[in-house]
CSV table of C-alpha atoms in Angstrom, one decimal:
chain,number,residue,atom,x,y,z
A,1,MET,CA,-5.8,-125.8,17.4
A,2,ALA,CA,-4.3,-123.5,19.6
A,3,THR,CA,-2.0,-125.0,22.3
A,4,GLY,CA,-2.1,-124.6,25.9
A,5,GLU,CA,0.5,-122.9,27.2
A,6,GLN,CA,-0.6,-120.1,23.8
A,7,VAL,CA,-3.5,-120.4,26.0
A,8,LYS,CA,-2.7,-119.3,28.9
A,9,ALA,CA,-0.5,-116.9,27.2
A,10,LEU,CA,-2.9,-114.9,25.2
A,11,VAL,CA,-4.7,-114.8,29.4
A,12,ARG,CA,-1.6,-113.6,31.2
A,13,SER,CA,-1.1,-110.8,27.8
A,14,PHE,CA,-4.7,-110.4,28.5
A,15,SER,CA,-4.9,-109.3,32.4
A,16,ALA,CA,-0.9,-107.7,31.9
A,17,GLY,CA,-3.0,-105.0,29.3
A,18,ASP,CA,0.0,-106.5,27.7
A,19,GLY,CA,-1.2,-106.1,23.9
A,20,GLU,CA,1.7,-106.7,21.7
A,21,HIS,CA,2.4,-110.1,23.6
A,22,PHE,CA,-1.3,-110.9,22.7
A,23,VAL,CA,-1.5,-109.9,19.2
A,24,SER,CA,1.9,-111.9,19.2
A,25,VAL,CA,0.7,-115.2,20.1
A,26,ALA,CA,-2.4,-114.9,17.8
A,27,MET,CA,-0.4,-115.0,14.4
A,28,GLN,CA,1.7,-117.4,16.6
A,29,ILE,CA,-2.1,-119.8,16.3
A,30,ALA,CA,-3.3,-119.0,12.7
A,31,SER,CA,0.0,-119.8,11.5
A,32,GLN,CA,0.2,-122.7,13.4
A,33,ALA,CA,-3.3,-123.0,12.0
A,34,ALA,CA,-2.5,-122.4,8.3
A,35,ARG,CA,0.4,-124.9,8.8
A,36,THR,CA,-1.7,-127.3,9.4
A,37,GLY,CA,-4.6,-126.7,6.5
A,38,LYS,CA,-7.5,-125.0,8.9
A,39,GLU,CA,-6.9,-121.6,6.1
A,40,LYS,CA,-11.0,-120.9,7.0
A,41,LEU,CA,-8.9,-119.8,10.5
A,42,ALA,CA,-5.9,-118.8,9.6
A,43,LYS,CA,-7.4,-115.8,7.5
A,44,ASP,CA,-9.5,-115.1,10.3
A,45,LEU,CA,-7.0,-114.6,13.0
A,46,ARG,CA,-5.7,-112.7,10.6
A,47,ASP,CA,-8.5,-110.8,10.0
A,48,LEU,CA,-9.3,-110.0,13.7
A,49,VAL,CA,-5.7,-109.3,14.0
A,50,ASP,CA,-5.4,-106.4,10.8
A,51,GLU,CA,-8.3,-105.1,13.0
A,52,ILE,CA,-6.9,-104.7,16.6
A,53,LYS,CA,-4.1,-103.3,14.7
A,54,LYS,CA,-5.7,-100.2,12.5
A,55,GLN,CA,-7.9,-99.3,15.6
A,56,GLN,CA,-4.9,-99.4,18.1
A,57,SER,CA,-3.2,-96.6,14.8
A,58,SER,CA,-6.4,-95.2,14.8
A,59,GLY,CA,-6.6,-94.7,19.1
A,60,THR,CA,-9.8,-96.2,18.7
A,61,LEU,CA,-8.3,-99.3,20.9
A,62,THR,CA,-6.9,-99.0,24.4
A,63,ARG,CA,-4.6,-101.0,25.8
A,64,PRO,CA,-7.2,-103.4,27.9
A,65,VAL,CA,-7.0,-102.8,31.8
A,66,PRO,CA,-5.7,-105.4,34.1
A,67,ILE,CA,-8.2,-106.6,36.5
A,68,ALA,CA,-7.3,-104.1,39.9
A,69,ARG,CA,-7.0,-104.8,43.6
A,70,PRO,CA,-5.5,-101.9,45.7
A,71,SER,CA,-2.9,-104.0,48.3
A,72,GLY,CA,-0.1,-103.3,50.7
A,73,GLU,CA,-0.4,-99.4,51.2
A,74,LEU,CA,-3.0,-98.5,48.6
A,75,ALA,CA,-5.3,-100.9,50.4
A,76,GLY,CA,-6.1,-98.1,53.0
A,77,LEU,CA,-5.9,-95.2,50.4
A,78,LEU,CA,-8.0,-96.2,47.5
A,79,THR,CA,-11.4,-98.5,46.8
A,80,VAL,CA,-11.9,-100.0,43.4
A,81,SER,CA,-15.1,-100.2,41.8
A,82,TYR,CA,-16.1,-101.4,38.1
A,83,PRO,CA,-19.1,-99.8,37.0
A,84,LYS,CA,-21.4,-99.9,34.5
A,85,THR,CA,-23.3,-96.5,34.2
A,86,LEU,CA,-23.3,-94.6,31.0
A,87,LEU,CA,-23.5,-91.2,30.0
A,88,SER,CA,-26.5,-91.5,28.5
A,89,GLU,CA,-28.5,-92.8,31.7
A,90,MET,CA,-28.3,-88.9,33.6
A,91,VAL,CA,-29.8,-86.0,32.7
A,92,LEU,CA,-27.4,-83.6,32.1
A,93,SER,CA,-27.3,-79.8,31.3
A,94,GLU,CA,-26.4,-77.9,28.0
A,95,GLU,CA,-23.8,-77.2,28.8
A,96,VAL,CA,-21.9,-80.3,30.8
A,97,GLU,CA,-23.3,-83.4,28.8
A,98,PRO,CA,-21.1,-81.7,25.3
A,99,ARG,CA,-18.5,-81.0,27.3
A,100,LEU,CA,-18.3,-84.7,29.8
A,101,LYS,CA,-18.3,-86.0,25.4
A,102,ARG,CA,-15.6,-84.6,24.4
A,103,VAL,CA,-13.7,-85.6,26.8
A,104,LEU,CA,-14.6,-89.4,25.9
A,105,ARG,CA,-13.6,-88.2,22.3
A,106,GLU,CA,-10.2,-86.9,23.0
A,107,TYR,CA,-9.6,-89.8,25.9
A,108,ARG,CA,-10.4,-92.4,23.0
A,109,HIS,CA,-8.4,-90.7,20.7
A,110,GLN,CA,-5.3,-90.4,23.0
A,111,ASN,CA,-2.4,-91.3,20.9
A,112,ARG,CA,-3.5,-89.3,18.3
A,113,LEU,CA,-3.6,-86.5,19.0
A,114,ARG,CA,-0.3,-87.0,20.9
A,115,GLU,CA,0.9,-87.8,17.5
A,116,HIS,CA,0.4,-83.9,16.8
A,117,SER,CA,1.6,-83.1,20.7
A,118,LEU,CA,-1.3,-82.3,21.6
A,119,SER,CA,-3.0,-84.0,25.1
A,120,ALA,CA,-6.2,-85.4,25.6
A,121,ARG,CA,-8.3,-83.4,28.9
A,122,ARG,CA,-7.5,-85.8,31.7
A,123,LYS,CA,-7.8,-83.8,35.0
A,124,LEU,CA,-11.2,-82.5,35.8
A,125,LEU,CA,-12.2,-80.6,38.2
A,126,LEU,CA,-16.3,-81.1,38.6
A,127,VAL,CA,-18.4,-78.0,41.2
A,128,GLY,CA,-21.9,-77.6,42.5
A,129,PRO,CA,-24.2,-78.9,45.1
A,130,PRO,CA,-24.7,-82.0,46.6
A,131,GLY,CA,-26.8,-84.8,44.8
A,132,CYS,CA,-26.4,-82.8,41.7
A,133,GLY,CA,-24.8,-85.9,39.3
A,134,LYS,CA,-20.8,-85.5,39.9
A,135,THR,CA,-20.3,-88.9,41.9
A,136,MET,CA,-22.8,-89.9,39.3
A,137,THR,CA,-20.3,-88.4,36.7
A,138,ALA,CA,-17.3,-90.6,36.8
A,139,SER,CA,-18.6,-93.6,37.3
A,140,ALA,CA,-19.9,-92.6,34.3
A,141,LEU,CA,-17.2,-92.2,32.8
A,142,ALA,CA,-14.9,-95.3,34.3
A,143,GLY,CA,-18.4,-97.0,32.8
A,144,GLU,CA,-18.3,-95.0,29.0
A,145,LEU,CA,-14.5,-95.8,28.9
A,146,LYS,CA,-14.3,-99.6,30.5
A,147,LEU,CA,-11.6,-98.3,32.7
A,148,PRO,CA,-11.4,-99.1,36.2
A,149,LEU,CA,-13.0,-96.1,39.9
A,150,PHE,CA,-10.7,-95.9,42.1
A,151,SER,CA,-11.9,-93.9,45.3
A,152,VAL,CA,-9.4,-91.9,47.1
A,153,GLN,CA,-10.1,-92.6,50.7
A,154,LEU,CA,-9.7,-89.4,52.5
A,155,HIS,CA,-9.8,-91.0,56.4
A,156,GLY,CA,-6.3,-93.0,54.8
A,157,LEU,CA,-5.2,-90.4,53.0
A,158,ILE,CA,-5.0,-87.5,55.5
A,159,THR,CA,-3.3,-87.5,58.9
A,160,LYS,CA,-1.8,-85.4,61.5
A,161,PHE,CA,1.7,-86.7,60.5
A,162,MET,CA,3.9,-84.0,58.7
A,163,GLY,CA,4.6,-85.1,55.4
A,164,GLU,CA,2.8,-88.8,55.7
A,165,THR,CA,-0.6,-86.8,53.5
A,166,ALA,CA,2.3,-86.3,50.9
A,167,ALA,CA,3.8,-89.4,50.9
A,168,LYS,CA,0.6,-91.2,51.1
A,169,LEU,CA,-0.4,-88.3,47.9
A,170,HIS,CA,3.1,-89.3,45.7
A,171,VAL,CA,1.6,-93.8,45.9
A,172,ILE,CA,-1.7,-92.7,44.5
A,173,PHE,CA,0.0,-90.8,41.6
A,174,GLU,CA,2.0,-93.8,40.7
A,175,SER,CA,-0.9,-96.2,41.3
A,176,MET,CA,-2.4,-93.8,38.4
A,177,HIS,CA,1.0,-94.9,36.4
A,178,GLU,CA,0.9,-97.8,36.6
A,179,THR,CA,-3.0,-99.0,36.4
A,180,ARG,CA,-5.3,-97.1,34.2
A,181,GLY,CA,-8.3,-95.6,35.5
A,182,VAL,CA,-10.8,-92.7,36.7
A,183,TYR,CA,-9.2,-91.7,40.0
A,184,LEU,CA,-11.6,-89.7,42.1
A,185,PHE,CA,-11.1,-87.1,44.7
A,186,ASP,CA,-14.5,-86.7,46.5
A,187,GLU,CA,-14.6,-83.9,48.5
A,188,PHE,CA,-12.0,-82.2,47.2
A,189,ASP,CA,-12.0,-78.9,49.5
A,190,ALA,CA,-10.7,-81.5,52.1
A,191,ILE,CA,-7.3,-81.2,50.7
A,192,GLY,CA,-7.6,-78.1,48.1
A,193,SER,CA,-8.3,-75.5,50.4
A,194,ASN,CA,-6.8,-71.7,50.1
A,195,ARG,CA,-3.9,-71.3,51.6
A,196,GLY,CA,-4.8,-68.1,52.8
A,197,ALA,CA,-7.7,-69.2,55.0
A,198,LYS,CA,-7.3,-68.3,58.7
A,199,ASN,CA,-8.0,-71.8,59.6
A,200,ASP,CA,-4.9,-72.8,57.1
A,201,VAL,CA,-3.3,-75.7,58.8
A,202,GLY,CA,0.4,-75.7,58.1
A,203,GLU,CA,0.9,-79.1,57.0
A,204,ILE,CA,-2.7,-79.0,54.5
A,205,ARG,CA,-0.7,-76.3,52.9
A,206,ARG,CA,2.1,-78.9,52.5
A,207,VAL,CA,-0.2,-81.2,50.9
A,208,LEU,CA,-2.4,-78.5,48.4
A,209,ASN,CA,1.2,-78.1,47.8
A,210,SER,CA,2.4,-81.2,46.7
A,211,PHE,CA,-0.6,-82.4,45.1
A,212,LEU,CA,-0.5,-79.2,42.7
A,213,GLN,CA,3.2,-80.4,41.8
A,214,PHE,CA,1.9,-83.8,40.9
A,215,LEU,CA,-0.8,-82.8,39.1
A,216,GLU,CA,1.3,-80.9,36.8
A,217,GLN,CA,3.8,-83.5,36.5
A,218,ASP,CA,1.1,-86.7,36.1
A,219,ASP,CA,1.1,-87.4,32.1
A,220,SER,CA,0.0,-91.0,32.9
A,221,ASP,CA,-3.1,-92.7,31.0
A,222,SER,CA,-5.7,-92.1,33.8
A,223,LEU,CA,-8.6,-89.5,34.2
A,224,VAL,CA,-8.7,-87.0,37.5
A,225,VAL,CA,-11.2,-86.7,39.0
A,226,ALA,CA,-12.1,-84.0,42.0
A,227,ALA,CA,-15.5,-82.9,42.7
A,228,THR,CA,-16.7,-80.4,45.2
A,229,ASN,CA,-19.2,-78.7,47.2
A,230,TYR,CA,-17.0,-76.0,48.1
A,231,VAL,CA,-15.8,-74.4,44.9
A,232,GLU,CA,-15.3,-71.3,46.9
A,233,MET,CA,-12.7,-72.9,49.5
A,234,LEU,CA,-10.8,-74.1,46.9
A,235,ASP,CA,-7.4,-72.2,46.4
A,236,ASP,CA,-7.1,-70.2,43.4
A,237,ALA,CA,-4.3,-72.3,41.4
A,238,LEU,CA,-6.2,-75.7,41.8
A,239,PHE,CA,-7.7,-74.3,38.4
A,240,ARG,CA,-5.1,-74.1,35.7
A,241,ARG,CA,-3.9,-76.8,36.8
A,242,PHE,CA,-7.2,-78.8,36.0
A,243,ASP,CA,-8.4,-79.1,31.6
A,244,ASP,CA,-11.3,-78.2,32.9
A,245,VAL,CA,-13.4,-76.9,35.5
A,246,ILE,CA,-17.3,-77.7,34.9
A,247,GLU,CA,-20.3,-76.8,37.3
A,248,TYR,CA,-23.0,-78.5,38.5
A,249,VAL,CA,-26.2,-76.6,39.7
A,250,ILE,CA,-30.1,-78.0,40.1
A,251,PRO,CA,-32.4,-79.6,38.0
A,252,THR,CA,-34.1,-76.7,35.4
A,253,PRO,CA,-38.5,-78.1,35.2
A,254,GLU,CA,-37.4,-79.7,31.8
A,255,GLN,CA,-34.8,-81.8,33.0
A,256,VAL,CA,-36.9,-82.8,36.3
A,257,LYS,CA,-39.3,-83.8,33.8
A,258,ALA,CA,-37.1,-85.7,32.2
A,259,LEU,CA,-35.7,-87.7,35.5
A,260,ILE,CA,-38.9,-88.6,36.7
A,261,GLU,CA,-39.1,-90.2,33.0
A,262,ASN,CA,-36.0,-91.6,33.2
A,263,ARG,CA,-36.1,-93.0,36.6
A,264,LEU,CA,-39.9,-94.3,35.6
A,265,SER,CA,-39.6,-96.0,32.6
A,266,SER,CA,-40.1,-99.5,33.1
A,267,PHE,CA,-42.8,-98.4,35.7
A,268,GLY,CA,-46.9,-97.2,33.7
A,269,LEU,CA,-46.8,-93.3,34.3
A,270,GLY,CA,-50.5,-92.4,34.5
A,271,ARG,CA,-52.1,-88.3,33.0
A,272,ILE,CA,-49.5,-86.7,34.8
A,273,ALA,CA,-50.0,-82.9,36.1
A,274,TRP,CA,-46.6,-82.0,35.5
A,275,THR,CA,-47.2,-78.7,36.4
A,276,LYS,CA,-47.9,-79.5,39.7
A,277,VAL,CA,-45.3,-81.4,40.0
A,278,LYS,CA,-42.4,-79.7,38.7
A,279,ASP,CA,-43.4,-77.0,41.7
A,280,VAL,CA,-43.4,-79.6,44.4
A,281,SER,CA,-40.1,-80.6,43.5
A,282,ALA,CA,-38.3,-77.4,42.7
A,283,GLY,CA,-35.2,-76.8,44.3
A,284,LEU,CA,-34.6,-80.5,45.0
A,285,SER,CA,-31.0,-82.3,43.2
A,286,HIS,CA,-30.8,-84.8,40.9
A,287,ALA,CA,-30.5,-87.5,44.0
A,288,GLU,CA,-33.5,-86.9,45.1
A,289,ILE,CA,-35.7,-87.2,42.4
A,290,SER,CA,-34.4,-89.9,41.5
A,291,ARG,CA,-34.7,-91.0,45.5
A,292,ALA,CA,-38.7,-89.7,45.0
A,293,CYS,CA,-39.6,-92.0,42.3
A,294,ASP,CA,-38.3,-94.4,43.6
A,295,ASP,CA,-40.2,-94.1,46.6
A,296,ALA,CA,-43.3,-93.6,44.4
A,297,ALA,CA,-42.4,-96.5,42.4
A,298,LYS,CA,-42.7,-98.9,45.6
A,299,ASP,CA,-45.9,-97.0,47.0
A,300,CYS,CA,-47.6,-97.7,43.7
A,301,LEU,CA,-46.9,-101.8,44.2
A,302,LEU,CA,-47.8,-101.7,47.4
A,303,ALA,CA,-50.5,-99.8,46.6
A,304,GLY,CA,-51.1,-102.3,44.1
A,305,LYS,CA,-51.5,-99.8,41.4
A,306,SER,CA,-51.1,-100.4,37.5
A,307,LYS,CA,-49.7,-97.2,37.1
A,308,VAL,CA,-47.7,-94.4,38.9
A,309,THR,CA,-49.4,-91.7,39.7
A,310,THR,CA,-49.1,-87.5,40.1
A,311,GLN,CA,-50.9,-87.6,44.0
A,312,LEU,CA,-47.8,-90.8,44.5
A,313,LEU,CA,-45.2,-88.2,42.8
A,314,VAL,CA,-46.3,-84.6,44.9
A,315,GLN,CA,-46.0,-86.9,47.6
A,316,ALA,CA,-42.6,-88.4,47.1
A,317,PHE,CA,-41.2,-84.9,46.4
A,318,SER,CA,-43.3,-83.2,49.5
A,319,GLU,CA,-41.9,-85.9,52.1
A,320,ARG,CA,-38.3,-85.2,50.1
A,321,SER,CA,-38.3,-81.7,50.3
A,322,ARG,CA,-39.2,-81.6,54.3
A,323,GLY,CA,-36.0,-83.9,54.4
A,324,GLY,CA,-32.4,-83.7,53.9
A,325,THR,CA,-29.6,-83.3,51.4
A,326,ILE,CA,-28.7,-86.5,49.5
A,327,ARG,CA,-25.4,-86.8,48.2
A,328,LEU,CA,-25.1,-88.4,44.3
């Protein structure tokens, strides 16, 4: 059996993301099991190690990510979460879904691509109106790849002192090398605005220049996701620095129906007059539709009804149409 020191070594190597040491310790335990007559255990351990090595060589297994908790200067620049969201939980357009799946496929096989001097898509720019799933996409990418999601805090990043913001940006990009994850720059137009704009500020221009330089030089294993509602404000030089620019739009009537069925899957749906529901939901974002579904479900429960009806949905969507925009 494994000694206490070997168990601790396994835990330490897993936490540090040291796959080679993890495999080495596992082989030591297998050898010790063979010497003490536990041949079946030794064989099972060797088979598991061989499978890990096979997956590593094929690019289908990446090294584990250590538990991340921003500290020191990073504590004021990043927040971290560990999303469990999956792409299958989102209702995406026919244009967006295959592009995100390609990002996942390339990332999972990045070792194989590197063997042929090719790079996986890692730098994404998401554009579109509020509430259409840009931020949720970052969560889904992190959830699919089992990576931490680091959200950049703009209030901690942008300062009035010359050179300080660029220095903080450098710290964030250094973190991308040290801790693999999905790094989200939400409301990206705050630092990516056009350098030729009339209200251009010298310090922000320097920040954008630094960002362009850091992004171009970044060769980490992290994903960089920038999201903005105002694509027209972005500097032209940004677009060629990203591996892919993905546009999000207001959901179509077919997507509205899919969103409602997906959101209310745990509740009973009565015979829905979809034409009426689609009419009253026209122009609403994914986030607004999701919140309206939640409102209809709560009204259903509080009224003691067994199924969500057309009337409840129409009422919920009408209230949302009269309200403000909700971000997702």
